[in-house]
Amino acid sequence: CIILSLARSASLITTRRVGPQTIIFARTTTRNKYSNSIRMASYRSMALAFLLGTIAGCTAFTPSTVSTTSVSSTSLQAVAPPLIIGPMIRKMREDQAKKKMPMASDEETFAEAPGLRVGTGAWKWPPVWPYDDSMFKRKEEVEKQNSMTPMQSMLASGAMANPEAPTDGKDEFDPLKYWGSDKAGVDTELNAETASKLTSHYSFYLQDGMSVVEFGAAEKSYLPEGLKLGRHVGVGASSSQMEKNPALTESFVVDLNNVVPEFDVDSDDIRQLGNDTFDVVLMANTIDFLTNPREVFRTGWNLLKPGGTMIVAFTSRDAYVDKFAKAQTKMWRDMNDDQHTWICGSFFQFSAGEGWEGLKGFDISPEEAASDDSIFSKISNAQKPANIYVVQATKVTPEESIDESNPAKSFSSRMWMLPTMEERDKQLVAPRLARAYLASSDENDREKIASHVDTLPRIYESLVKMDQFAFTFSMQARLAADLVSDPDYVGNDEQIANMKMGLGLRKPSENFWQPVGEATGNMDPEDKVNLLAHIVPRFGSGNPEQEAALETFVTGLKPAIAVVKSKCTGMSDSDAQLVGSELLAAEVLKPGRSTREEFAAWLNELTEAELTEYATRRKSFKKNALNELKEYQDKQQADKDELERKRGIYQEQVQKARKERTMYFNDKTGKVEEVPKKK
């Protein structure tokens, strides 16, 4: 459980009690600050393990490693007997064949381009972004970091370094210089067989008149012959390469790795293209060089029209290693080709979440390409064409208004592109906002709840600093949803500052938060969250009457709790603080309800039985609220399951109809023809 306290001094510590003074929530110690970062690293490790272990028993989802153990060439044991090697290779091929089995329904396979391997229902994701920043560094950078002494690492991490100190920049990787100068004359073209497969895939989705933007554009786009696009914008790192590309109608140089964290690629040229502008975003053989993939995928989502598709193609990890290894990220070099498919899919998921639909993964490799990326395959298939894969998804139309039949989905839609919040947080907050929306009968208040969603990132900027094991994710979501649901909450600086003081992330004010903390030190953490969410929106209004109401609350809190305790001698301190604080807050915190004198007179008239009944009802309300939330979530899941059941029945009917049909439309001849009879 969480008991959050504050000592008289300015330093914030976490203990069960510190002298007579407490605040609502206190910050963790400096030691716990580092513990939090370790815990977050642990969360990412677990999430990454979940992502790569999505399909049990599939060797494609374990990090690829090659043993570096040296063996003497003169040792007889160095040569394994053929009787061992033969079955081992056969087993590897059998496992590889199993990996090639598509994880997609027949209906999906029939409706999509050839090579579909991962259908929309096969993807599974961890609740948080599973990758450490080091995975997106280039291998050279990681190796350099690993070669440092502990003292050098500490200095490099900024613990003692001066952030303003100038650097000579000699060791820094400059993408625009690398691609525009160092590699300007190096060919990036795919071999003919692999390029043909990519062109064929594009032909299934691209149509005349479409507007297309291509990330990582170079000297060739691999478009189908005869295709007449309405517009084709190239966004690449080398102007000389794009000048050779006859398909581009316009182009500009952009470093896709230069981003505004959690938002988009930091390029005015891209922003001037506008939102909801393009039918298709193409990105071929570029993902392996991205150091900030989420922001690139978010940029793609912004550029697409609703219903538009982003198509990301990539070759096997070693296809360009002889030319561009220096620019590839550590993740790309360390993971195998199957893992790349799922990692690419995760970039869609963690860029806009449910803002993407129809996520699919394809293996469109030429038949003569290497069957896998094992060490044996590299040796025996060195001259074969490269494997090529595609992951793509379609932009969902954002909901402009709240759908009362499914408000949780509408609120989720409004959070797709919000920064700071993890997907887990959005899934926890959306149903709480939906419940508050449905509970409100005032149309103006409903509109405010919907418009306040954009204030969530500022709330979570503070919440992420709390100890996640003490101040749980569920409690964070409850506080965030309660704040956003309050019509008076607008997320201004004064409200955020007071939320931080209440959470113990900032030294509490002596005239408000410190006495409030002293008076409510024994309350349950969940009740403190409720009180905090009720107090914070009252700040920052600029209304003198509201300021007076806050003064009335803080000066009347201890006397109110004392009256409750004197009338209910058997009531626990936590319950007495809960009853006294909530009765006072309900009556005096909003101007015009009750004066301090009126509240005092009313409270003195209440009997022990009435106060005890209030405490009982208050506790049952909390339990009922949790039950109602669970029932709401269960109903949403039941509706989803029913939709899946109906979809399954429909697919079975389609399959049956397809098997029993006698005529079909031949897209090659453009005619309806008789189904060939099986021999």
XYZ file of C-alpha atoms in Angstrom:
679
model
C 0.000 0.000 0.000
C 1.006 3.592 -0.327
C 1.434 6.085 2.522
C 2.913 9.264 1.182
C 4.350 11.832 3.517
C 6.395 14.985 3.819
C 8.821 16.173 6.471
C 8.868 19.828 7.623
C 11.997 20.454 5.565
C 12.024 21.037 1.828
C 13.353 17.546 1.080
C 10.648 15.078 0.064
C 10.809 11.523 1.337
C 8.591 8.469 1.335
C 7.867 6.937 4.730
C 4.792 5.738 6.537
C 4.690 8.843 8.740
C 7.127 11.718 9.252
C 6.458 13.527 12.476
C 3.057 15.182 12.698
C 3.082 16.516 9.139
C 1.965 14.721 5.990
C 0.882 15.732 2.518
C -1.542 13.922 0.274
C 1.151 12.186 -1.740
C 4.914 12.443 -1.307
C 7.644 11.927 -3.798
C 9.972 8.959 -3.742
C 13.525 9.326 -2.468
C 16.477 9.991 -4.730
C 17.320 6.323 -4.430
C 13.816 5.398 -5.589
C 14.177 7.828 -8.457
C 16.887 5.585 -9.846
C 14.872 2.524 -8.845
C 12.047 3.820 -11.035
C 14.331 4.022 -14.050
C 15.491 0.485 -13.344
C 11.885 -0.640 -13.046
C 11.011 1.014 -16.348
C 13.933 -0.783 -17.960
C 12.562 -3.974 -16.423
C 9.100 -3.213 -17.860
C 10.634 -2.736 -21.302
C 12.573 -5.997 -20.995
C 9.439 -7.898 -20.070
C 7.483 -6.188 -22.841
C 10.161 -6.994 -25.417
C 10.250 -10.604 -24.246
C 6.472 -10.696 -24.689
C 6.700 -9.217 -28.191
C 9.419 -11.562 -29.398
C 7.818 -14.544 -27.686
C 4.362 -13.912 -29.115
C 4.132 -17.291 -30.780
C 5.193 -20.074 -28.453
C 7.615 -22.552 -29.859
C 8.485 -20.468 -32.891
C 12.230 -19.974 -33.224
C 11.592 -16.907 -35.314
C 10.875 -14.934 -32.190
C 14.075 -15.416 -30.245
C 17.037 -13.069 -30.701
C 19.351 -14.384 -33.341
C 22.859 -15.049 -32.112
C 25.906 -16.736 -33.561
C 28.260 -18.551 -31.271
C 31.674 -16.985 -31.048
C 33.270 -19.930 -29.274
C 36.544 -20.739 -30.983
C 37.471 -24.341 -31.788
C 40.881 -25.534 -32.855
C 40.939 -26.432 -36.534
C 43.174 -29.400 -35.732
C 40.695 -30.937 -33.315
C 38.971 -34.083 -34.518
C 35.953 -33.049 -32.476
C 35.609 -29.884 -34.563
C 34.129 -31.909 -37.417
C 30.685 -33.257 -36.509
C 29.800 -36.660 -37.988
C 27.456 -36.547 -41.000
C 24.956 -38.649 -39.056
C 24.528 -35.710 -36.668
C 24.652 -32.867 -39.208
C 22.131 -34.442 -41.589
C 19.227 -34.746 -39.130
C 20.098 -31.349 -37.641
C 19.804 -29.593 -41.003
C 16.624 -31.530 -41.801
C 15.127 -30.453 -38.473
C 16.080 -26.831 -39.189
C 14.335 -27.033 -42.550
C 11.218 -28.527 -40.990
C 11.136 -25.762 -38.409
C 11.619 -23.207 -41.152
C 8.694 -24.696 -43.080
C 6.503 -24.339 -39.991
C 7.511 -20.701 -39.697
C 6.401 -20.147 -43.281
C 2.866 -21.278 -42.459
C 0.623 -18.212 -42.778
C -1.097 -16.865 -39.660
C -4.046 -15.504 -41.595
C -7.548 -16.657 -42.466
C -8.415 -17.935 -45.934
C -10.699 -14.937 -46.334
C -7.841 -12.512 -45.691
C -5.518 -14.431 -47.974
C -8.105 -14.352 -50.782
C -8.648 -10.584 -50.463
C -5.002 -9.476 -50.253
C -1.904 -9.563 -52.413
C 0.041 -12.849 -52.606
C 2.417 -13.681 -49.763
C 0.228 -12.811 -46.762
C 1.754 -14.419 -43.668
C 0.414 -12.469 -40.698
C -3.264 -11.514 -40.676
C -4.932 -8.808 -38.642
C -5.899 -11.116 -35.793
C -2.455 -12.656 -35.232
C -0.629 -9.672 -33.783
C -0.118 -9.511 -30.018
C 1.409 -6.552 -28.223
C 2.812 -5.766 -24.779
C 1.092 -2.892 -22.929
C 4.071 -0.513 -23.187
C 6.758 0.462 -25.695
C 9.159 -2.492 -25.294
C 12.391 -1.073 -26.688
C 15.338 0.521 -24.971
C 16.854 3.558 -26.684
C 20.132 1.708 -27.191
C 18.399 -0.643 -29.650
C 18.026 2.260 -32.062
C 21.635 3.324 -31.876
C 24.032 2.281 -34.581
C 26.251 -0.651 -33.697
C 29.335 1.539 -33.841
C 27.842 3.851 -31.236
C 26.865 0.962 -28.947
C 30.281 -0.665 -29.217
C 31.951 2.652 -28.436
C 29.721 3.080 -25.382
C 30.446 -0.472 -24.209
C 34.192 0.125 -24.498
C 34.075 3.026 -22.038
C 35.213 2.711 -18.462
C 32.505 3.123 -15.762
C 33.742 6.672 -15.107
C 33.580 7.550 -18.813
C 30.079 6.105 -19.059
C 28.945 8.172 -16.101
C 30.363 11.326 -17.643
C 28.834 10.515 -21.029
C 25.419 9.909 -19.452
C 25.405 13.462 -18.159
C 25.797 12.768 -14.453
C 28.810 15.101 -14.304
C 29.057 16.362 -17.845
C 28.339 19.922 -18.876
C 25.484 19.814 -21.412
C 26.569 23.158 -22.831
C 30.126 22.031 -23.480
C 30.938 22.155 -27.218
C 31.954 19.008 -29.079
C 34.059 18.732 -32.190
C 31.413 16.472 -33.816
C 34.034 14.266 -35.460
C 32.539 11.045 -34.104
C 28.891 11.992 -34.619
C 26.992 10.282 -37.427
C 25.471 12.783 -39.851
C 22.766 11.044 -41.950
C 22.516 13.786 -44.554
C 26.283 13.818 -45.086
C 26.418 10.009 -45.129
C 23.686 9.592 -47.764
C 24.110 12.862 -49.626
C 27.909 12.851 -49.852
C 29.659 9.710 -48.621
C 27.196 7.340 -50.369
C 25.969 9.638 -53.119
C 27.278 7.420 -55.894
C 26.414 4.079 -54.289
C 23.552 2.204 -55.923
C 20.645 1.331 -53.605
C 18.715 -0.709 -56.191
C 17.314 -4.139 -55.420
C 18.245 -7.115 -57.556
C 15.846 -7.773 -60.437
C 13.969 -10.733 -58.917
C 13.364 -9.014 -55.571
C 12.441 -5.704 -57.233
C 9.902 -7.521 -59.422
C 8.181 -8.932 -56.345
C 7.913 -5.502 -54.734
C 6.538 -4.004 -57.946
C 3.945 -6.773 -58.113
C 2.886 -6.067 -54.534
C 2.538 -2.348 -55.246
C 0.388 -3.118 -58.292
C -2.206 -4.715 -56.023
C -2.731 -1.513 -53.985
C -1.691 1.459 -56.147
C -4.072 2.929 -58.722
C -3.947 5.665 -61.324
C -4.572 9.140 -59.947
C -3.469 8.357 -56.397
C -1.329 10.783 -54.413
C 1.749 9.121 -52.895
C 4.508 10.273 -50.550
C 7.618 8.109 -50.352
C 9.849 8.113 -47.268
C 13.474 7.215 -47.937
C 13.107 7.923 -51.637
C 16.158 7.179 -53.774
C 16.891 6.515 -57.457
C 14.046 4.028 -57.980
C 10.542 3.547 -56.563
C 9.718 0.104 -58.078
C 6.303 1.252 -59.296
C 4.287 -0.827 -61.796
C 4.920 0.057 -65.419
C 2.259 2.340 -66.823
C 0.987 3.504 -63.438
C 0.001 7.184 -63.585
C -0.046 8.692 -60.117
C -1.599 12.092 -59.558
C 1.299 13.097 -57.321
C 4.426 11.379 -56.070
C 6.462 13.261 -53.451
C 9.909 11.956 -52.578
C 11.289 12.500 -49.066
C 14.891 11.332 -48.916
C 18.341 12.072 -47.573
C 20.116 12.406 -50.944
C 19.082 14.937 -53.578
C 21.374 13.352 -56.179
C 19.689 9.974 -55.794
C 16.174 11.420 -56.013
C 17.118 13.420 -59.116
C 17.699 10.087 -60.887
C 14.175 8.876 -60.048
C 11.803 9.622 -62.948
C 8.710 8.625 -60.940
C 8.945 11.552 -58.504
C 6.923 14.655 -59.312
C 8.613 16.604 -56.512
C 11.147 15.933 -53.797
C 12.996 17.461 -50.858
C 15.806 16.425 -48.564
C 14.835 15.509 -44.992
C 16.629 13.712 -42.189
C 13.924 11.297 -40.998
C 15.880 10.731 -37.798
C 15.533 14.380 -36.796
C 12.272 14.370 -34.834
C 10.223 16.187 -32.241
C 10.104 13.449 -29.582
C 6.702 11.722 -29.393
C 5.262 13.911 -32.146
C 6.625 13.825 -35.697
C 9.579 14.287 -38.028
C 10.915 17.795 -37.467
C 10.554 19.094 -41.009
C 8.632 22.152 -42.149
C 8.683 20.744 -45.701
C 6.744 17.679 -44.535
C 4.336 19.693 -42.380
C 3.551 21.945 -45.335
C 2.282 18.883 -47.201
C -0.680 19.024 -44.802
C -2.605 16.409 -42.874
C -5.001 13.934 -44.519
C -3.361 14.616 -47.891
C -2.099 11.351 -49.405
C -3.656 8.047 -50.412
C -0.499 6.026 -49.791
C 2.765 6.353 -47.874
C 5.570 4.166 -49.232
C 8.744 3.368 -47.327
C 11.068 0.774 -48.845
C 14.426 -0.317 -47.345
C 14.462 2.590 -44.925
C 13.173 1.158 -41.654
C 16.564 -0.393 -40.830
C 18.104 3.094 -40.632
C 15.451 4.749 -38.428
C 16.524 5.786 -34.939
C 13.091 7.228 -34.050
C 10.591 4.975 -35.832
C 7.501 5.947 -33.818
C 7.739 9.566 -34.884
C 8.237 8.564 -38.537
C 5.158 6.319 -38.467
C 3.149 9.066 -36.750
C 4.194 11.432 -39.511
C 2.968 8.883 -42.042
C -0.359 8.624 -40.194
C -0.763 12.411 -40.219
C -0.098 12.639 -43.957
C -2.540 9.891 -44.922
C -6.162 10.475 -45.754
C -8.568 8.399 -43.644
C -8.620 5.026 -45.383
C -5.122 5.586 -46.803
C -2.433 2.916 -46.486
C 1.173 2.979 -45.320
C 3.257 0.257 -46.976
C 6.634 -0.536 -45.409
C 8.924 -2.892 -47.337
C 12.294 -4.232 -46.203
C 14.775 -6.833 -47.341
C 16.709 -9.398 -45.332
C 18.997 -7.888 -42.725
C 22.219 -8.601 -44.633
C 21.048 -7.345 -48.029
C 22.825 -4.003 -47.656
C 25.382 -4.857 -45.003
C 28.282 -4.549 -47.439
C 27.163 -1.053 -48.473
C 25.374 0.632 -45.597
C 26.150 -1.304 -42.400
C 27.359 1.865 -40.695
C 23.889 3.426 -40.909
C 21.891 0.385 -39.721
C 20.611 0.277 -36.152
C 21.665 -2.307 -33.608
C 18.149 -3.734 -33.521
C 18.183 -4.412 -37.235
C 21.538 -6.134 -37.106
C 20.718 -8.225 -34.010
C 17.229 -9.454 -34.954
C 16.334 -11.909 -37.694
C 13.973 -11.383 -40.612
C 10.893 -12.862 -38.916
C 11.446 -10.664 -35.906
C 11.742 -7.643 -38.193
C 8.170 -8.264 -39.371
C 6.800 -8.170 -35.838
C 8.984 -5.242 -34.846
C 7.759 -3.273 -37.855
C 4.195 -4.158 -36.871
C 4.873 -2.851 -33.366
C 5.922 0.507 -34.830
C 2.433 0.819 -36.275
C 0.873 -0.187 -32.955
C 2.900 2.162 -30.781
C 2.679 5.132 -33.129
C -1.113 5.529 -33.354
C -2.551 2.386 -31.726
C -6.097 1.759 -32.912
C -5.642 4.623 -35.360
C -4.341 1.887 -37.654
C -6.432 -1.032 -38.851
C -5.920 -3.972 -41.177
C -2.321 -4.509 -40.056
C -0.834 -7.281 -42.190
C 2.562 -8.819 -42.796
C 3.722 -10.312 -46.119
C 6.621 -12.441 -47.236
C 6.918 -11.674 -50.940
C 10.398 -13.122 -51.397
C 11.287 -14.657 -54.780
C 10.956 -18.448 -54.867
C 14.672 -18.792 -55.538
C 15.604 -16.600 -52.531
C 17.307 -18.039 -49.464
C 14.894 -19.985 -47.270
C 16.140 -18.377 -44.036
C 18.854 -16.130 -42.630
C 20.753 -18.812 -40.746
C 24.526 -19.131 -40.991
C 24.144 -22.194 -43.226
C 21.895 -20.276 -45.591
C 24.318 -17.357 -45.785
C 27.090 -19.679 -46.890
C 25.141 -21.785 -49.385
C 22.845 -19.079 -50.806
C 25.238 -16.146 -51.111
C 24.340 -15.476 -54.756
C 20.581 -15.870 -54.434
C 18.207 -12.873 -54.573
C 17.357 -11.153 -51.308
C 14.241 -11.973 -49.357
C 11.734 -9.133 -49.121
C 8.921 -8.479 -46.661
C 6.085 -5.965 -46.366
C 4.099 -4.738 -43.372
C 1.216 -2.371 -44.002
C -1.835 -0.872 -42.333
C -4.674 1.513 -43.091
C -5.485 4.781 -41.325
C -8.761 4.710 -39.421
C -11.115 7.661 -39.672
C -10.977 9.533 -36.334
C -14.359 10.025 -34.654
C -15.290 13.714 -34.640
C -18.029 13.354 -32.022
C -18.640 11.081 -29.050
C -20.719 8.039 -29.965
C -23.070 7.507 -27.011
C -23.499 3.845 -27.913
C -19.745 3.313 -27.499
C -18.131 6.387 -25.904
C -15.031 4.437 -24.824
C -14.155 3.875 -28.482
C -14.660 7.571 -29.212
C -12.421 8.649 -26.332
C -9.827 6.097 -27.399
C -9.917 7.619 -30.881
C -9.115 11.037 -29.409
C -6.079 9.614 -27.630
C -4.478 7.825 -30.601
C -1.833 10.473 -31.167
C -1.426 11.847 -27.656
C 2.216 11.874 -26.497
C 3.583 10.794 -23.088
C 0.839 8.235 -22.450
C 1.571 4.566 -23.038
C -1.024 2.450 -24.845
C -1.736 0.822 -21.478
C -2.635 4.205 -19.962
C -4.983 5.045 -22.825
C -6.789 1.730 -22.421
C -7.227 2.399 -18.694
C -8.407 6.008 -19.079
C -10.848 5.603 -22.008
C -13.540 3.534 -20.184
C -13.352 5.823 -17.133
C -13.944 8.884 -19.300
C -16.773 7.081 -21.060
C -18.426 6.304 -17.736
C -18.103 9.930 -16.567
C -19.500 11.136 -19.909
C -22.561 8.906 -19.669
C -23.103 9.841 -16.003
C -23.277 13.560 -16.852
C -26.683 14.938 -17.825
C -25.403 18.425 -18.668
C -24.555 18.807 -22.351
C -22.028 21.586 -21.686
C -20.220 19.423 -19.134
C -20.123 16.574 -21.648
C -18.551 18.836 -24.253
C -15.937 19.934 -21.720
C -15.047 16.325 -20.882
C -14.528 15.612 -24.577
C -12.463 18.758 -25.141
C -10.297 18.204 -22.043
C -8.812 14.972 -23.420
C -5.938 17.000 -24.877
C -4.843 17.925 -21.335
C -4.000 14.300 -20.462
C -0.325 14.436 -21.574
C 0.465 17.220 -19.087
C -1.076 15.143 -16.303
C 0.925 12.078 -17.275
C 4.153 14.055 -17.486
C 3.845 14.211 -13.704
C 2.327 10.776 -13.106
C 5.181 8.955 -14.845
C 7.490 10.280 -12.121
C 5.534 8.529 -9.390
C 6.534 5.155 -7.969
C 4.550 2.774 -10.190
C 4.546 0.005 -7.611
C 3.004 2.291 -4.977
C 0.948 4.693 -7.069
C -0.424 2.043 -9.420
C -1.286 2.489 -13.105
C -4.958 2.077 -12.204
C -4.734 4.872 -9.616
C -2.939 7.072 -12.150
C -5.714 6.474 -14.691
C -8.373 7.225 -12.093
C -6.779 10.535 -11.112
C -6.289 11.543 -14.756
C -9.867 10.634 -15.720
C -11.348 12.359 -12.655
C -9.433 15.560 -13.411
C -10.392 15.597 -17.085
C -14.027 14.873 -16.183
C -14.265 17.950 -13.956
C -15.768 20.877 -15.953
C -13.494 23.360 -14.139
C -10.267 21.547 -15.038
C -8.428 23.098 -17.990
C -4.871 21.948 -17.304
C -3.414 25.420 -16.744
C -0.054 25.985 -15.049
C -1.546 26.685 -11.621
C -3.616 23.494 -11.674
C -0.630 21.410 -12.745
C 1.564 23.007 -10.065
C -0.999 22.221 -7.360
C -1.412 18.661 -8.614
C 2.361 18.230 -8.261
C 2.268 19.619 -4.729
C -0.549 17.251 -3.836
C 1.412 14.330 -5.310
C 4.587 15.301 -3.474
C 6.473 16.087 -6.673
C 6.978 19.667 -5.531
C 7.406 21.286 -2.113
C 3.888 21.789 -0.736
C 2.591 25.263 0.011
C 2.600 26.002 3.738
C -0.799 27.681 3.632
C -2.674 24.908 1.811
C -1.168 21.533 0.909
C 0.834 21.103 4.080
C -2.178 21.548 6.415
C -4.346 19.440 4.095
C -1.749 16.683 4.260
C -1.556 16.911 8.054
C -5.309 16.540 8.361
C -5.713 13.622 5.916
C -2.598 11.557 6.619
C -4.499 8.375 7.539
C -6.852 8.241 4.574
C -6.665 5.349 2.116
C -4.667 6.115 -1.069
C -7.761 5.708 -3.282
C -9.656 8.229 -1.147
C -6.727 10.632 -1.373
C -6.880 10.367 -5.163
C -10.554 11.280 -5.060
C -9.921 14.285 -2.798
C -6.983 15.458 -4.900
C -9.079 15.257 -8.089
C -11.782 17.348 -6.398
C -9.412 20.051 -5.119
C -7.031 20.634 -8.061
C -9.652 21.966 -10.570
C -10.610 24.688 -8.070
C -7.226 26.380 -8.553
C -6.295 28.737 -11.377
C -9.757 30.178 -11.989
C -8.834 33.787 -11.213
C -12.188 34.041 -9.419
C -11.900 35.763 -5.976
C -14.910 33.806 -4.697
C -13.209 30.538 -5.631
C -10.011 31.621 -3.876
C -12.078 32.390 -0.779
C -13.700 28.944 -1.002
C -10.277 27.282 -1.021
C -9.331 29.289 2.072
C -12.558 28.204 3.765
C -11.787 24.577 2.979
C -8.236 24.543 4.295
C -9.072 26.410 7.511
C -12.180 24.369 8.195
C -10.718 20.921 7.468
C -9.263 20.050 10.886
C -12.315 21.361 12.813
C -14.666 19.368 10.548
C -12.737 16.144 11.086
C -12.609 16.846 14.839
C -16.410 17.221 14.973
C -16.881 13.915 13.141
C -14.444 12.173 15.482
C -16.129 13.624 18.589
C -19.546 12.395 17.466
C -18.295 8.982 16.294
C -15.784 7.926 18.930
C -15.578 4.384 17.559
C -14.881 5.495 13.986
C -11.330 4.948 12.707
C -9.112 7.951 11.985
C -9.084 7.147 8.255
C -12.900 7.032 8.085
C -13.272 10.219 10.155
C -10.854 12.029 7.817
C -12.702 10.679 4.778
C -16.126 11.770 6.039
C -15.007 15.182 7.313
C -12.951 16.106 4.226
C -15.551 15.001 1.675
C -18.526 16.613 3.422
C -16.575 19.867 3.703
C -15.312 19.716 0.099
C -18.812 19.047 -1.262
C -20.298 22.025 0.561
C -17.680 24.792 0.534
C -15.208 24.192 -2.327
C -17.611 25.455 -4.984
C -18.671 29.073 -4.380
C -22.334 29.705 -3.585
C -23.158 26.430 -1.887
C -22.462 26.979 1.826
C -20.507 29.388 3.955
C -18.208 28.088 6.659
C -20.745 29.053 9.332
C -23.619 27.340 7.514
C -21.574 24.171 7.081
C -20.534 24.170 10.764
C -24.163 24.514 11.882
C -25.273 21.714 9.559
C -22.462 19.380 10.618
C -23.256 19.920 14.300
C -26.836 18.827 13.650
C -25.798 15.454 12.166
C -26.050 12.464 14.466
C -23.561 9.652 14.967
C -25.875 7.303 13.090
C -26.076 9.640 10.087
C -22.294 10.110 9.931
C -21.699 6.370 10.269
C -24.237 5.684 7.538
C -22.443 8.181 5.267
C -19.125 6.416 5.855
C -20.753 3.064 5.055
C -22.418 4.371 1.895
C -19.181 6.053 0.821
C -17.260 2.792 1.075
C -19.992 0.854 -0.731
C -20.029 3.537 -3.430
C -16.352 2.934 -4.119
C -16.986 -0.800 -4.366
C -20.038 -0.302 -6.558
C -18.133 2.072 -8.826
C -15.433 -0.543 -9.374
C -18.101 -3.172 -10.054
C -19.887 -0.902 -12.521
C -16.620 -0.179 -14.316
C -15.897 -3.903 -14.546
C -19.423 -4.588 -15.821
C -18.983 -1.877 -18.453
C -15.649 -3.343 -19.566
C -17.125 -6.871 -19.592
C -20.005 -5.677 -21.766
C -17.595 -4.040 -24.194
C -15.603 -7.277 -24.396
C -18.790 -9.323 -24.838
C -19.881 -7.063 -27.728
C -16.445 -7.472 -29.284
C -16.588 -11.259 -28.891
C -20.061 -11.334 -30.458
C -18.817 -9.310 -33.411
C -15.939 -11.761 -33.867
C -18.400 -14.679 -33.683
C -20.598 -13.171 -36.392
C -17.532 -12.437 -38.494
C -16.477 -16.069 -38.147
C -19.903 -17.281 -39.287
C -19.726 -14.939 -42.269
C -16.280 -16.216 -43.209
C -17.506 -19.816 -42.982
C -20.399 -18.953 -45.278
C -18.031 -17.295 -47.744
C -15.744 -20.337 -47.673
C -18.675 -22.668 -48.278
C -19.959 -20.506 -51.122
C -16.516 -20.396 -52.684
C -16.165 -24.179 -52.569
C -19.616 -24.720 -54.071
C -19.529 -21.976 -56.697
C -19.495 -22.846 -60.381
C -18.573 -19.420 -61.824
C -15.981 -16.807 -60.864
C -14.585 -13.503 -62.120
C -11.160 -13.876 -63.735
C -9.346 -10.584 -63.103
C -6.734 -11.484 -65.742
C -9.244 -11.815 -68.593
C -11.870 -9.481 -67.160
C -14.590 -12.103 -67.745
C -16.846 -14.301 -65.643
C -15.735 -17.867 -66.293
C -16.522 -21.370 -65.137
C -14.507 -22.600 -62.186
C -11.951 -25.153 -63.429
C -12.830 -28.625 -62.242
C -10.332 -30.350 -60.002
C -8.750 -33.420 -61.506
